[in-house]
JSON list of C-alpha atoms in Angstrom, two decimals:
[
{"chain": "A", "resi": 1, "resn": "UNK", "atom": "CA", "xyz": [-89.18, 89.87, -155.23]},
{"chain": "A", "resi": 2, "resn": "UNK", "atom": "CA", "xyz": [-85.47, 89.17, -155.96]},
{"chain": "A", "resi": 3, "resn": "UNK", "atom": "CA", "xyz": [-83.97, 88.76, -159.38]},
{"chain": "A", "resi": 4, "resn": "UNK", "atom": "CA", "xyz": [-80.67, 86.91, -159.74]},
{"chain": "A", "resi": 5, "resn": "UNK", "atom": "CA", "xyz": [-78.31, 87.12, -162.69]},
{"chain": "A", "resi": 6, "resn": "UNK", "atom": "CA", "xyz": [-75.29, 84.81, -163.05]},
{"chain": "A", "resi": 7, "resn": "UNK", "atom": "CA", "xyz": [-72.08, 85.30, -165.01]},
{"chain": "A", "resi": 8, "resn": "UNK", "atom": "CA", "xyz": [-68.71, 83.93, -165.35]},
{"chain": "A", "resi": 9, "resn": "UNK", "atom": "CA", "xyz": [-69.37, 80.38, -166.87]},
{"chain": "A", "resi": 10, "resn": "UNK", "atom": "CA", "xyz": [-67.34, 79.12, -169.85]},
{"chain": "A", "resi": 11, "resn": "UNK", "atom": "CA", "xyz": [-65.32, 76.37, -171.42]},
{"chain": "A", "resi": 12, "resn": "UNK", "atom": "CA", "xyz": [-62.04, 75.60, -169.50]},
{"chain": "A", "resi": 13, "resn": "UNK", "atom": "CA", "xyz": [-59.60, 72.77, -169.24]},
{"chain": "A", "resi": 14, "resn": "UNK", "atom": "CA", "xyz": [-59.24, 70.37, -166.50]},
{"chain": "A", "resi": 15, "resn": "UNK", "atom": "CA", "xyz": [-57.25, 71.82, -163.58]},
{"chain": "A", "resi": 16, "resn": "UNK", "atom": "CA", "xyz": [-58.18, 75.46, -164.38]},
{"chain": "A", "resi": 17, "resn": "UNK", "atom": "CA", "xyz": [-60.22, 77.71, -162.32]},
{"chain": "A", "resi": 18, "resn": "UNK", "atom": "CA", "xyz": [-63.31, 79.89, -162.82]},
{"chain": "A", "resi": 19, "resn": "UNK", "atom": "CA", "xyz": [-65.26, 82.36, -160.71]},
{"chain": "A", "resi": 20, "resn": "UNK", "atom": "CA", "xyz": [-69.00, 82.62, -160.92]},
{"chain": "A", "resi": 21, "resn": "UNK", "atom": "CA", "xyz": [-70.84, 85.73, -159.78]},
{"chain": "A", "resi": 22, "resn": "UNK", "atom": "CA", "xyz": [-74.37, 86.25, -159.15]},
{"chain": "A", "resi": 23, "resn": "UNK", "atom": "CA", "xyz": [-75.90, 89.69, -158.63]},
{"chain": "A", "resi": 24, "resn": "UNK", "atom": "CA", "xyz": [-79.15, 90.06, -156.71]},
{"chain": "A", "resi": 25, "resn": "UNK", "atom": "CA", "xyz": [-81.56, 92.97, -157.05]},
{"chain": "A", "resi": 26, "resn": "UNK", "atom": "CA", "xyz": [-83.44, 94.51, -154.12]},
{"chain": "A", "resi": 27, "resn": "UNK", "atom": "CA", "xyz": [-82.37, 96.00, -150.73]},
{"chain": "A", "resi": 28, "resn": "UNK", "atom": "CA", "xyz": [-82.70, 92.81, -148.64]},
{"chain": "A", "resi": 29, "resn": "UNK", "atom": "CA", "xyz": [-79.68, 91.02, -149.82]},
{"chain": "A", "resi": 30, "resn": "UNK", "atom": "CA", "xyz": [-77.70, 90.97, -146.57]},
{"chain": "A", "resi": 31, "resn": "UNK", "atom": "CA", "xyz": [-80.72, 89.16, -145.07]},
{"chain": "A", "resi": 32, "resn": "UNK", "atom": "CA", "xyz": [-80.87, 86.42, -147.68]},
{"chain": "A", "resi": 33, "resn": "UNK", "atom": "CA", "xyz": [-79.09, 83.17, -147.59]},
{"chain": "A", "resi": 34, "resn": "UNK", "atom": "CA", "xyz": [-77.64, 82.20, -150.94]},
{"chain": "A", "resi": 35, "resn": "UNK", "atom": "CA", "xyz": [-76.85, 78.91, -152.60]},
{"chain": "A", "resi": 36, "resn": "UNK", "atom": "CA", "xyz": [-75.08, 77.68, -155.90]},
{"chain": "A", "resi": 37, "resn": "UNK", "atom": "CA", "xyz": [-76.60, 74.50, -157.50]},
{"chain": "A", "resi": 38, "resn": "UNK", "atom": "CA", "xyz": [-75.69, 72.71, -160.56]},
{"chain": "A", "resi": 39, "resn": "UNK", "atom": "CA", "xyz": [-77.34, 70.28, -163.07]},
{"chain": "A", "resi": 40, "resn": "UNK", "atom": "CA", "xyz": [-75.54, 68.01, -165.37]},
{"chain": "A", "resi": 41, "resn": "UNK", "atom": "CA", "xyz": [-77.12, 66.49, -168.39]},
{"chain": "A", "resi": 42, "resn": "UNK", "atom": "CA", "xyz": [-79.40, 63.57, -167.28]},
{"chain": "A", "resi": 43, "resn": "UNK", "atom": "CA", "xyz": [-78.87, 64.23, -163.60]},
{"chain": "A", "resi": 44, "resn": "UNK", "atom": "CA", "xyz": [-80.74, 66.03, -160.99]},
{"chain": "A", "resi": 45, "resn": "UNK", "atom": "CA", "xyz": [-80.09, 69.48, -159.98]},
{"chain": "A", "resi": 46, "resn": "UNK", "atom": "CA", "xyz": [-77.73, 69.37, -156.74]},
{"chain": "A", "resi": 47, "resn": "UNK", "atom": "CA", "xyz": [-76.46, 71.72, -154.20]},
{"chain": "A", "resi": 48, "resn": "UNK", "atom": "CA", "xyz": [-72.79, 72.83, -154.69]},
{"chain": "A", "resi": 49, "resn": "UNK", "atom": "CA", "xyz": [-72.48, 75.54, -151.87]},
{"chain": "A", "resi": 50, "resn": "UNK", "atom": "CA", "xyz": [-74.47, 77.61, -149.66]},
{"chain": "A", "resi": 51, "resn": "UNK", "atom": "CA", "xyz": [-73.87, 80.64, -147.50]},
{"chain": "A", "resi": 52, "resn": "UNK", "atom": "CA", "xyz": [-75.81, 82.21, -144.61]},
{"chain": "A", "resi": 53, "resn": "UNK", "atom": "CA", "xyz": [-77.29, 85.55, -144.59]},
{"chain": "A", "resi": 54, "resn": "UNK", "atom": "CA", "xyz": [-75.01, 88.04, -142.54]},
{"chain": "A", "resi": 55, "resn": "UNK", "atom": "CA", "xyz": [-77.04, 91.03, -141.92]},
{"chain": "A", "resi": 56, "resn": "UNK", "atom": "CA", "xyz": [-75.78, 94.57, -142.19]},
{"chain": "A", "resi": 57, "resn": "UNK", "atom": "CA", "xyz": [-72.78, 95.55, -144.07]},
{"chain": "A", "resi": 58, "resn": "UNK", "atom": "CA", "xyz": [-70.92, 92.47, -143.04]},
{"chain": "A", "resi": 59, "resn": "UNK", "atom": "CA", "xyz": [-70.16, 89.84, -145.81]},
{"chain": "A", "resi": 60, "resn": "UNK", "atom": "CA", "xyz": [-69.36, 86.96, -143.59]},
{"chain": "A", "resi": 61, "resn": "UNK", "atom": "CA", "xyz": [-71.69, 83.98, -143.53]},
{"chain": "A", "resi": 62, "resn": "UNK", "atom": "CA", "xyz": [-71.54, 80.53, -142.42]},
{"chain": "A", "resi": 63, "resn": "UNK", "atom": "CA", "xyz": [-70.91, 78.02, -145.49]},
{"chain": "A", "resi": 64, "resn": "UNK", "atom": "CA", "xyz": [-71.86, 74.57, -146.55]},
{"chain": "A", "resi": 65, "resn": "UNK", "atom": "CA", "xyz": [-70.27, 72.53, -149.34]},
{"chain": "A", "resi": 66, "resn": "UNK", "atom": "CA", "xyz": [-71.03, 69.33, -151.18]},
{"chain": "A", "resi": 67, "resn": "UNK", "atom": "CA", "xyz": [-68.48, 66.59, -150.64]},
{"chain": "A", "resi": 68, "resn": "UNK", "atom": "CA", "xyz": [-67.30, 66.48, -154.29]},
{"chain": "A", "resi": 69, "resn": "UNK", "atom": "CA", "xyz": [-66.32, 70.07, -154.30]},
{"chain": "A", "resi": 70, "resn": "UNK", "atom": "CA", "xyz": [-64.83, 70.65, -150.62]},
{"chain": "A", "resi": 71, "resn": "UNK", "atom": "CA", "xyz": [-61.48, 72.04, -150.70]},
{"chain": "A", "resi": 72, "resn": "UNK", "atom": "CA", "xyz": [-61.78, 73.13, -154.35]},
{"chain": "A", "resi": 73, "resn": "UNK", "atom": "CA", "xyz": [-64.67, 75.46, -154.53]},
{"chain": "A", "resi": 74, "resn": "UNK", "atom": "CA", "xyz": [-65.29, 78.66, -152.35]},
{"chain": "A", "resi": 75, "resn": "UNK", "atom": "CA", "xyz": [-68.38, 80.53, -151.87]},
{"chain": "A", "resi": 76, "resn": "UNK", "atom": "CA", "xyz": [-68.31, 84.19, -150.67]},
{"chain": "A", "resi": 77, "resn": "UNK", "atom": "CA", "xyz": [-70.47, 87.15, -150.66]},
{"chain": "A", "resi": 78, "resn": "UNK", "atom": "CA", "xyz": [-70.23, 90.89, -150.90]},
{"chain": "A", "resi": 79, "resn": "UNK", "atom": "CA", "xyz": [-73.35, 92.62, -149.30]},
{"chain": "A", "resi": 80, "resn": "UNK", "atom": "CA", "xyz": [-72.08, 95.91, -150.58]},
{"chain": "A", "resi": 81, "resn": "UNK", "atom": "CA", "xyz": [-72.19, 94.68, -154.10]},
{"chain": "A", "resi": 82, "resn": "UNK", "atom": "CA", "xyz": [-75.30, 92.43, -153.61]},
{"chain": "A", "resi": 83, "resn": "UNK", "atom": "CA", "xyz": [-73.18, 89.72, -154.96]},
{"chain": "A", "resi": 84, "resn": "UNK", "atom": "CA", "xyz": [-72.39, 85.94, -154.31]},
{"chain": "A", "resi": 85, "resn": "UNK", "atom": "CA", "xyz": [-69.53, 84.37, -155.70]},
{"chain": "A", "resi": 86, "resn": "UNK", "atom": "CA", "xyz": [-68.45, 80.79, -156.33]},
{"chain": "A", "resi": 87, "resn": "UNK", "atom": "CA", "xyz": [-64.53, 80.40, -156.87]},
{"chain": "A", "resi": 88, "resn": "UNK", "atom": "CA", "xyz": [-63.92, 77.03, -158.57]},
{"chain": "A", "resi": 89, "resn": "UNK", "atom": "CA", "xyz": [-60.45, 75.81, -158.42]},
{"chain": "A", "resi": 90, "resn": "UNK", "atom": "CA", "xyz": [-59.01, 72.47, -159.87]},
{"chain": "A", "resi": 91, "resn": "UNK", "atom": "CA", "xyz": [-61.83, 71.97, -161.95]},
{"chain": "A", "resi": 92, "resn": "UNK", "atom": "CA", "xyz": [-62.54, 68.51, -163.12]},
{"chain": "A", "resi": 93, "resn": "UNK", "atom": "CA", "xyz": [-64.78, 67.26, -166.23]},
{"chain": "A", "resi": 94, "resn": "UNK", "atom": "CA", "xyz": [-67.28, 65.93, -163.66]},
{"chain": "A", "resi": 95, "resn": "UNK", "atom": "CA", "xyz": [-67.97, 69.46, -162.71]},
{"chain": "A", "resi": 96, "resn": "UNK", "atom": "CA", "xyz": [-69.50, 70.24, -166.30]},
{"chain": "A", "resi": 97, "resn": "UNK", "atom": "CA", "xyz": [-73.02, 71.46, -165.79]},
{"chain": "A", "resi": 98, "resn": "UNK", "atom": "CA", "xyz": [-75.52, 74.26, -165.68]},
{"chain": "A", "resi": 99, "resn": "UNK", "atom": "CA", "xyz": [-74.73, 76.29, -162.34]},
{"chain": "A", "resi": 100, "resn": "UNK", "atom": "CA", "xyz": [-77.64, 78.28, -160.79]},
{"chain": "A", "resi": 101, "resn": "UNK", "atom": "CA", "xyz": [-77.48, 80.58, -157.98]},
{"chain": "A", "resi": 102, "resn": "UNK", "atom": "CA", "xyz": [-80.66, 80.87, -155.73]},
{"chain": "A", "resi": 103, "resn": "UNK", "atom": "CA", "xyz": [-81.75, 83.00, -152.92]},
{"chain": "A", "resi": 104, "resn": "UNK", "atom": "CA", "xyz": [-83.85, 82.09, -149.83]},
{"chain": "A", "resi": 105, "resn": "UNK", "atom": "CA", "xyz": [-86.41, 84.39, -148.20]},
{"chain": "A", "resi": 106, "resn": "UNK", "atom": "CA", "xyz": [-85.22, 86.80, -145.79]},
{"chain": "A", "resi": 107, "resn": "UNK", "atom": "CA", "xyz": [-83.83, 85.59, -142.55]},
{"chain": "A", "resi": 108, "resn": "UNK", "atom": "CA", "xyz": [-84.03, 81.81, -143.47]},
{"chain": "A", "resi": 109, "resn": "UNK", "atom": "CA", "xyz": [-80.74, 79.99, -143.02]},
{"chain": "A", "resi": 110, "resn": "UNK", "atom": "CA", "xyz": [-78.81, 78.36, -145.68]},
{"chain": "A", "resi": 111, "resn": "UNK", "atom": "CA", "xyz": [-80.06, 74.92, -146.87]},
{"chain": "A", "resi": 112, "resn": "UNK", "atom": "CA", "xyz": [-79.19, 71.91, -148.81]},
{"chain": "A", "resi": 113, "resn": "UNK", "atom": "CA", "xyz": [-82.84, 71.66, -149.90]},
{"chain": "A", "resi": 114, "resn": "UNK", "atom": "CA", "xyz": [-83.89, 73.32, -153.04]},
{"chain": "A", "resi": 115, "resn": "UNK", "atom": "CA", "xyz": [-87.41, 73.85, -151.70]},
{"chain": "A", "resi": 116, "resn": "UNK", "atom": "CA", "xyz": [-86.14, 76.27, -149.26]},
{"chain": "A", "resi": 117, "resn": "UNK", "atom": "CA", "xyz": [-84.81, 78.58, -152.17]},
{"chain": "A", "resi": 118, "resn": "UNK", "atom": "CA", "xyz": [-87.62, 80.87, -153.59]},
{"chain": "A", "resi": 119, "resn": "UNK", "atom": "CA", "xyz": [-85.68, 82.84, -156.20]},
{"chain": "A", "resi": 120, "resn": "UNK", "atom": "CA", "xyz": [-83.40, 81.18, -159.09]},
{"chain": "A", "resi": 121, "resn": "UNK", "atom": "CA", "xyz": [-81.17, 82.56, -161.69]},
{"chain": "A", "resi": 122, "resn": "UNK", "atom": "CA", "xyz": [-81.18, 81.58, -165.23]},
{"chain": "A", "resi": 123, "resn": "UNK", "atom": "CA", "xyz": [-78.10, 79.65, -165.01]},
{"chain": "A", "resi": 124, "resn": "UNK", "atom": "CA", "xyz": [-74.60, 79.85, -166.60]},
{"chain": "A", "resi": 125, "resn": "UNK", "atom": "CA", "xyz": [-72.96, 76.74, -168.27]},
{"chain": "A", "resi": 126, "resn": "UNK", "atom": "CA", "xyz": [-69.53, 75.62, -167.09]},
{"chain": "A", "resi": 127, "resn": "UNK", "atom": "CA", "xyz": [-67.90, 72.94, -169.47]},
{"chain": "A", "resi": 128, "resn": "UNK", "atom": "CA", "xyz": [-64.73, 71.41, -168.32]},
{"chain": "A", "resi": 129, "resn": "UNK", "atom": "CA", "xyz": [-62.65, 69.56, -171.01]},
{"chain": "A", "resi": 130, "resn": "UNK", "atom": "CA", "xyz": [-60.19, 66.87, -170.13]}
]
C-alpha cells in the first residue's frame, strides 16, 4: 500500500511559478512510476506529466508531458526523499485545477492512462489569476 501526500498548491498570478511536491510512504518508491494529473471545474481529469520508476538510489526516470504544459512544467523525483515534484513555470489561468499525484504498482512504466495508477493523493488546489 502506498500513501501519497501533495503540497505546494496556492493562488498565484499569471506568469508566476509554483512547485508541487508529493511524498510517498513505503519502501518501494524507486520502483514506482509517478504521475501528476489535474482536474479543472467541469472537466475530466487529465495527465499533466509522468516519470518512470528508476530503481535503487538513482533519481533519473524517463518523462512524458501533456502538450499544454510542455516547455513550462518539469517533473522530477528524488528517490532518497520518496518525493516527486512538479515545477510549474509561466503559469496561465487555464492551469487552474486541483492537481493530484498518482503512483503505479511496482515496475509498471509511466502511463498517460489513469487506470494504470493504483494510488492517488488527496489533491492540492492551484489557482492562477489573470
